[in-house]
Amino acid sequence: MTRSETDLIFSNKQSKVKDFTFDAQVVEVFPDMISRSVPGYNTIIETIAQLSQQYVSNNSNIYDLGCSLGAATLAMRKAITAQNCQIIGVDNSTAMVERCKMHINAFKGETPAEIVEGNIVDYPIHNASMVVLNFTLQFIEPNLREQVINNIANGLLPGGALVLSEKLSTDDQTCQNLLTDLHHNFKRANGYSDLEIAQKRTALEKVMLTDTVDTQITRLKNAGFTHVTPWFQCFNFYSLVAIK
Ligand SMILES: C[S@@+](CC[C@H](N)C(=O)[O-])C[C@H]1O[C@@H](n2cnc3c(N)ncnc32)[C@H](O)[C@@H]1O
Ligand SMILES: O=C(O)C(=O)C[C@]1(C(=O)O)C=C[C@@H](O)C=C1
């Protein structure tokens, strides 16, 4: 991933904090924002690459849903050894898709990668050996999440894998507060001020509605995934692998 500007989007006091969107301003700072906001982000990207070596089969498709600037796509493209595959990255932000195409074109790779502007709620998934939802499902309207997961399960080949990374919520308020405090300390340690943390939280309040881990696992099992396991958690961020 190329270097990006420092994220200063929430550094000045705003009279009214607008709902968070993945617009051109966010695109400019996105790599800096996500690596300073999501604990373990680089580990997760590296592990997605490792999983792609294991799960991607010859003559199949790989989908990176909500691909943003293509971090997972680029990591998988470097790692995949299977033949005659293609990666399809999908995002519904025009600004992200434009910049992502530049990133993808800047790096060469054996496996072709196509970046498409589209909505993952109704995007066709076919002949897939691996699908990545890396911090994307949490931005989908809750009542549409089942449809997204079912669509992925139907498009995956038997033995294919979905990697699902999300921020979690928990019904235990004491644990919720503990994990939130640890995450905010992580952001402070990465240079975000209390004002930035508070304003970002307000901006995300209505657009990023997090599920419990139990809700996710039940949804995956109901969709027909046979094996589901968390493989990573740091504070309130985690990642699961689900195998069909
Ligand atoms: C937190 S970012 C994902 C980060 C990225 N997967 C990575 O690993 O760097 C969430 C992305 O999902 C995209 N997104 C949100 N809703 C979407 C939808 N309905 N269809 C397609 N993309 C969507 C946003 O535009 C944004 O780029
Ligand atoms: O909870 C936060 O503060 C976050 O910033 C989380 C999160 C995410 O999980 O995707 C939200 C939006 C940005 O894209 C980067 C990170």
Coordinates of C-alpha atoms and ligand atoms in Angstrom, one line a residue:
M1 CA 0.0 0.0 0.0
T2 CA 1.3 3.5 -0.8
R3 CA 1.9 6.0 1.9
S4 CA -1.1 8.2 2.7
E5 CA -1.7 11.6 4.4
T6 CA -2.2 11.7 8.1
D7 CA -5.8 11.4 9.2
L8 CA -6.8 14.8 10.7
I9 CA -10.5 14.6 9.7
F10 CA -11.9 14.9 13.2
S11 CA -9.1 17.0 14.7
N12 CA -11.0 20.3 14.7
K13 CA -14.2 20.8 16.7
Q14 CA -17.2 20.5 14.4
S15 CA -20.4 22.3 15.3
K16 CA -22.3 19.3 13.9
V17 CA -20.6 16.0 13.3
K18 CA -21.9 14.5 10.0
D19 CA -22.5 10.7 9.5
F20 CA -19.3 9.0 8.4
T21 CA -19.0 8.2 4.7
F22 CA -16.2 6.8 2.6
D23 CA -15.8 10.0 0.5
A24 CA -12.8 11.6 -1.2
Q25 CA -11.6 13.1 2.0
V26 CA -11.5 9.7 3.7
V27 CA -9.9 8.1 0.7
E28 CA -6.9 10.5 1.0
V29 CA -6.1 9.4 4.6
F30 CA -7.6 5.9 4.6
P31 CA -4.5 3.7 5.0
D32 CA -3.3 5.9 7.9
M33 CA -6.9 6.0 9.4
I34 CA -7.4 2.2 9.4
S35 CA -4.0 1.3 10.6
R36 CA -4.2 3.7 13.6
S37 CA -7.9 2.8 14.3
V38 CA -8.1 -1.0 14.0
P39 CA -5.8 -3.0 16.2
G40 CA -4.2 -5.9 14.4
Y41 CA -5.1 -4.6 10.9
N42 CA -1.7 -5.5 9.4
T43 CA -1.8 -8.9 11.0
I44 CA -5.3 -9.5 9.5
I45 CA -4.2 -8.5 6.0
E46 CA -1.1 -10.8 6.2
T47 CA -3.3 -13.7 7.5
I48 CA -5.8 -13.2 4.7
A49 CA -2.9 -13.6 2.3
Q50 CA -1.8 -16.8 4.1
L51 CA -5.3 -18.2 4.0
S52 CA -5.6 -17.4 0.3
Q53 CA -2.6 -19.7 -0.3
Q54 CA -4.5 -22.5 1.4
Y55 CA -8.0 -22.0 0.2
V56 CA -7.9 -20.5 -3.3
S57 CA -8.3 -23.3 -5.8
N58 CA -7.4 -23.5 -9.5
N59 CA -10.0 -22.0 -12.0
S60 CA -11.9 -20.1 -9.3
N61 CA -12.9 -16.5 -8.3
I62 CA -11.9 -14.6 -5.2
Y63 CA -14.0 -11.7 -4.0
D64 CA -12.9 -8.8 -1.8
L65 CA -16.2 -7.2 -0.8
G66 CA -15.8 -3.6 0.4
C67 CA -12.3 -3.6 -0.9
S68 CA -11.6 0.1 -0.1
L69 CA -8.0 0.7 -1.5
G70 CA -7.4 -3.0 -2.2
A71 CA -5.1 -3.9 0.7
A72 CA -6.5 -7.5 1.0
T73 CA -6.7 -7.8 -2.9
L74 CA -3.0 -6.8 -3.2
A75 CA -1.9 -9.1 -0.4
M76 CA -3.8 -12.1 -1.9
R77 CA -2.6 -11.4 -5.4
K78 CA 1.0 -11.7 -4.1
A79 CA 0.3 -14.9 -2.2
I80 CA -2.0 -17.0 -4.4
T81 CA -0.2 -19.9 -6.1
A82 CA -3.4 -21.4 -7.7
Q83 CA -3.7 -21.1 -11.5
N84 CA -6.3 -19.4 -13.7
C85 CA -8.0 -17.5 -10.9
Q86 CA -9.3 -13.9 -10.8
I87 CA -9.8 -11.5 -7.9
I88 CA -12.9 -9.3 -8.0
G89 CA -12.8 -6.3 -5.6
V90 CA -16.2 -4.6 -5.1
D91 CA -16.9 -1.3 -3.4
N92 CA -19.8 1.2 -3.6
S93 CA -17.7 4.3 -3.0
T94 CA -16.8 6.0 -6.3
A95 CA -13.8 7.7 -4.7
M96 CA -12.5 4.5 -3.2
V97 CA -12.9 2.5 -6.5
E98 CA -11.1 5.2 -8.5
R99 CA -8.1 5.2 -6.1
C100 CA -8.1 1.5 -5.7
K101 CA -7.8 1.0 -9.5
M102 CA -4.7 3.2 -9.4
H103 CA -3.2 1.1 -6.5
I104 CA -3.9 -2.2 -8.3
N105 CA -2.4 -1.0 -11.6
A106 CA 0.7 0.2 -9.7
F107 CA 1.6 -3.3 -8.6
K108 CA 2.1 -6.3 -11.0
G109 CA 0.8 -9.7 -10.1
E110 CA 0.2 -13.1 -11.7
T111 CA -3.5 -13.3 -10.7
P112 CA -5.7 -10.7 -12.5
A113 CA -7.6 -8.3 -10.3
E114 CA -10.7 -6.4 -11.4
I115 CA -12.1 -3.5 -9.2
V116 CA -15.8 -2.9 -9.7
E117 CA -18.1 -0.2 -8.3
G118 CA -21.1 -2.1 -6.9
N119 CA -23.3 -2.8 -4.0
I120 CA -22.3 -6.1 -2.2
V121 CA -26.0 -6.5 -1.1
D122 CA -26.9 -7.8 -4.5
Y123 CA -23.5 -8.5 -6.1
P124 CA -23.4 -11.8 -7.9
I125 CA -20.9 -14.3 -6.4
H126 CA -20.0 -17.3 -8.6
N127 CA -17.5 -20.1 -8.5
A128 CA -15.7 -18.6 -5.4
S129 CA -13.0 -20.4 -3.5
M130 CA -12.4 -17.5 -1.1
V131 CA -14.4 -14.4 -0.1
V132 CA -13.2 -11.5 2.1
L133 CA -15.4 -9.2 4.2
N134 CA -12.8 -7.2 6.0
F135 CA -14.6 -4.6 8.2
T136 CA -17.4 -4.2 5.6
L137 CA -20.4 -6.1 6.9
Q138 CA -20.7 -3.7 9.9
F139 CA -21.5 -0.9 7.4
I140 CA -24.4 -2.8 5.8
E141 CA -27.9 -2.2 7.1
P142 CA -28.5 -4.9 9.8
N143 CA -31.6 -6.3 8.1
L144 CA -29.6 -6.9 4.8
R145 CA -26.7 -8.7 6.4
E146 CA -28.3 -12.1 6.3
Q147 CA -28.9 -11.7 2.5
V148 CA -25.2 -10.8 2.1
I149 CA -24.0 -13.8 4.0
N150 CA -26.5 -16.2 2.2
N151 CA -25.4 -14.9 -1.2
I152 CA -21.7 -15.5 -0.3
A153 CA -22.5 -19.0 1.0
N154 CA -24.4 -19.8 -2.2
G155 CA -21.6 -18.6 -4.4
L156 CA -18.8 -20.4 -2.6
L157 CA -17.5 -23.8 -3.8
P158 CA -17.6 -26.7 -1.2
G159 CA -14.5 -26.3 1.0
G160 CA -14.3 -22.5 0.1
A161 CA -13.6 -20.0 2.8
L162 CA -15.0 -16.7 4.0
V163 CA -12.9 -14.4 6.1
L164 CA -15.2 -12.0 8.1
S165 CA -13.5 -9.3 10.2
E166 CA -15.7 -7.0 12.3
K167 CA -15.8 -4.7 15.3
L168 CA -17.9 -6.4 17.9
S169 CA -20.5 -5.4 20.5
T170 CA -21.4 -7.5 23.5
D171 CA -24.5 -7.6 25.7
D172 CA -22.4 -7.5 28.8
Q173 CA -22.1 -3.8 29.5
T174 CA -19.1 -4.2 31.8
C175 CA -17.2 -6.1 29.0
Q176 CA -18.4 -3.6 26.4
N177 CA -17.0 -0.7 28.5
L178 CA -13.7 -2.5 29.1
L179 CA -13.1 -3.3 25.4
T180 CA -14.2 0.3 24.4
D181 CA -11.7 1.8 26.9
L182 CA -8.9 -0.5 25.6
H183 CA -9.6 0.5 22.0
H184 CA -9.7 4.2 22.9
N185 CA -6.4 3.8 24.7
F186 CA -5.0 2.2 21.5
K187 CA -6.2 5.2 19.4
R188 CA -4.7 7.6 21.9
A189 CA -1.4 5.7 21.8
N190 CA -1.6 6.2 18.0
G191 CA -1.8 9.9 18.3
Y192 CA -5.6 10.5 18.2
S193 CA -6.9 13.2 20.7
D194 CA -9.9 12.7 22.9
L195 CA -11.8 15.2 20.6
E196 CA -10.9 13.1 17.5
I197 CA -12.0 9.9 19.2
A198 CA -15.3 11.4 20.4
Q199 CA -16.2 13.0 17.1
K200 CA -15.4 9.9 15.1
R201 CA -17.5 7.9 17.5
T202 CA -20.4 10.2 16.9
A203 CA -19.9 10.1 13.1
L204 CA -20.0 6.2 13.2
E205 CA -22.9 5.9 15.6
K206 CA -25.7 5.6 13.0
V207 CA -23.8 4.1 10.1
M208 CA -21.7 1.3 11.8
L209 CA -24.0 -0.9 13.9
T210 CA -22.0 -3.7 15.3
D211 CA -23.3 -7.3 16.0
T212 CA -22.3 -9.7 18.7
V213 CA -20.0 -12.5 17.8
D214 CA -22.9 -15.0 18.6
T215 CA -25.1 -13.2 16.1
Q216 CA -22.5 -13.5 13.4
I217 CA -21.8 -17.2 14.0
T218 CA -25.5 -18.1 14.1
R219 CA -26.0 -16.2 10.8
L220 CA -23.0 -18.0 9.2
K221 CA -24.2 -21.5 10.4
N222 CA -27.8 -20.7 9.2
A223 CA -26.4 -19.8 5.8
G224 CA -24.8 -23.3 5.5
F225 CA -21.2 -22.8 6.6
T226 CA -20.0 -26.0 8.2
H227 CA -16.9 -24.9 10.2
V228 CA -16.7 -21.4 11.8
T229 CA -13.9 -20.3 14.1
P230 CA -12.6 -17.0 15.3
W231 CA -8.8 -16.8 14.6
F232 CA -8.1 -13.3 15.9
Q233 CA -9.3 -10.8 18.5
C234 CA -7.7 -7.7 19.9
F235 CA -10.0 -5.6 22.1
N236 CA -13.3 -5.2 20.3
F237 CA -12.0 -6.2 16.8
Y238 CA -12.0 -9.8 15.6
S239 CA -11.8 -12.0 12.6
L240 CA -13.5 -15.3 11.8
V241 CA -12.9 -18.0 9.2
A242 CA -16.0 -19.8 7.9
I243 CA -15.6 -22.8 5.7
K244 CA -18.5 -24.1 3.5
Ligands
LIG1 C1 -13.7 -0.2 6.6 S1 -13.7 -0.2 4.9 C2 -13.1 -1.8 4.4 C3 -11.6 -2.0 4.5 C4 -11.0 -2.9 3.5 N1 -11.7 -4.1 3.3 C5 -9.5 -3.2 3.9 O1 -9.2 -4.4 4.2 O2 -8.7 -2.3 3.8 C6 -15.4 -0.5 4.4 C7 -15.6 -0.4 2.9 O3 -16.9 -0.9 2.6 C8 -17.5 -0.2 1.6 N2 -18.9 -0.4 1.6 C9 -19.8 0.0 2.5 N3 -21.0 -0.4 2.2 C10 -20.9 -1.1 1.0 C11 -21.8 -1.7 0.1 N4 -23.1 -1.8 0.4 N5 -21.4 -2.3 -1.1 C12 -20.0 -2.2 -1.4 N6 -19.1 -1.6 -0.6 C13 -19.6 -1.1 0.6 C14 -17.0 1.3 1.9 O4 -17.1 2.1 0.8 C15 -15.6 1.0 2.4 O5 -14.7 1.2 1.4
LIG2 O1 -14.1 2.3 15.7 C1 -13.4 3.1 15.1 O2 -12.9 4.1 15.6 C2 -13.0 2.9 13.8 O3 -12.4 3.7 13.3 C3 -13.3 1.6 13.1 C4 -13.3 1.6 11.6 C5 -13.6 0.2 11.2 O4 -13.7 -0.7 12.0 O5 -13.8 0.0 10.0 C6 -14.3 2.5 11.1 C7 -14.1 3.3 10.0 C8 -12.8 3.5 9.4 O6 -12.9 2.9 8.1 C9 -11.7 2.7 10.1 C10 -12.0 2.0 11.1

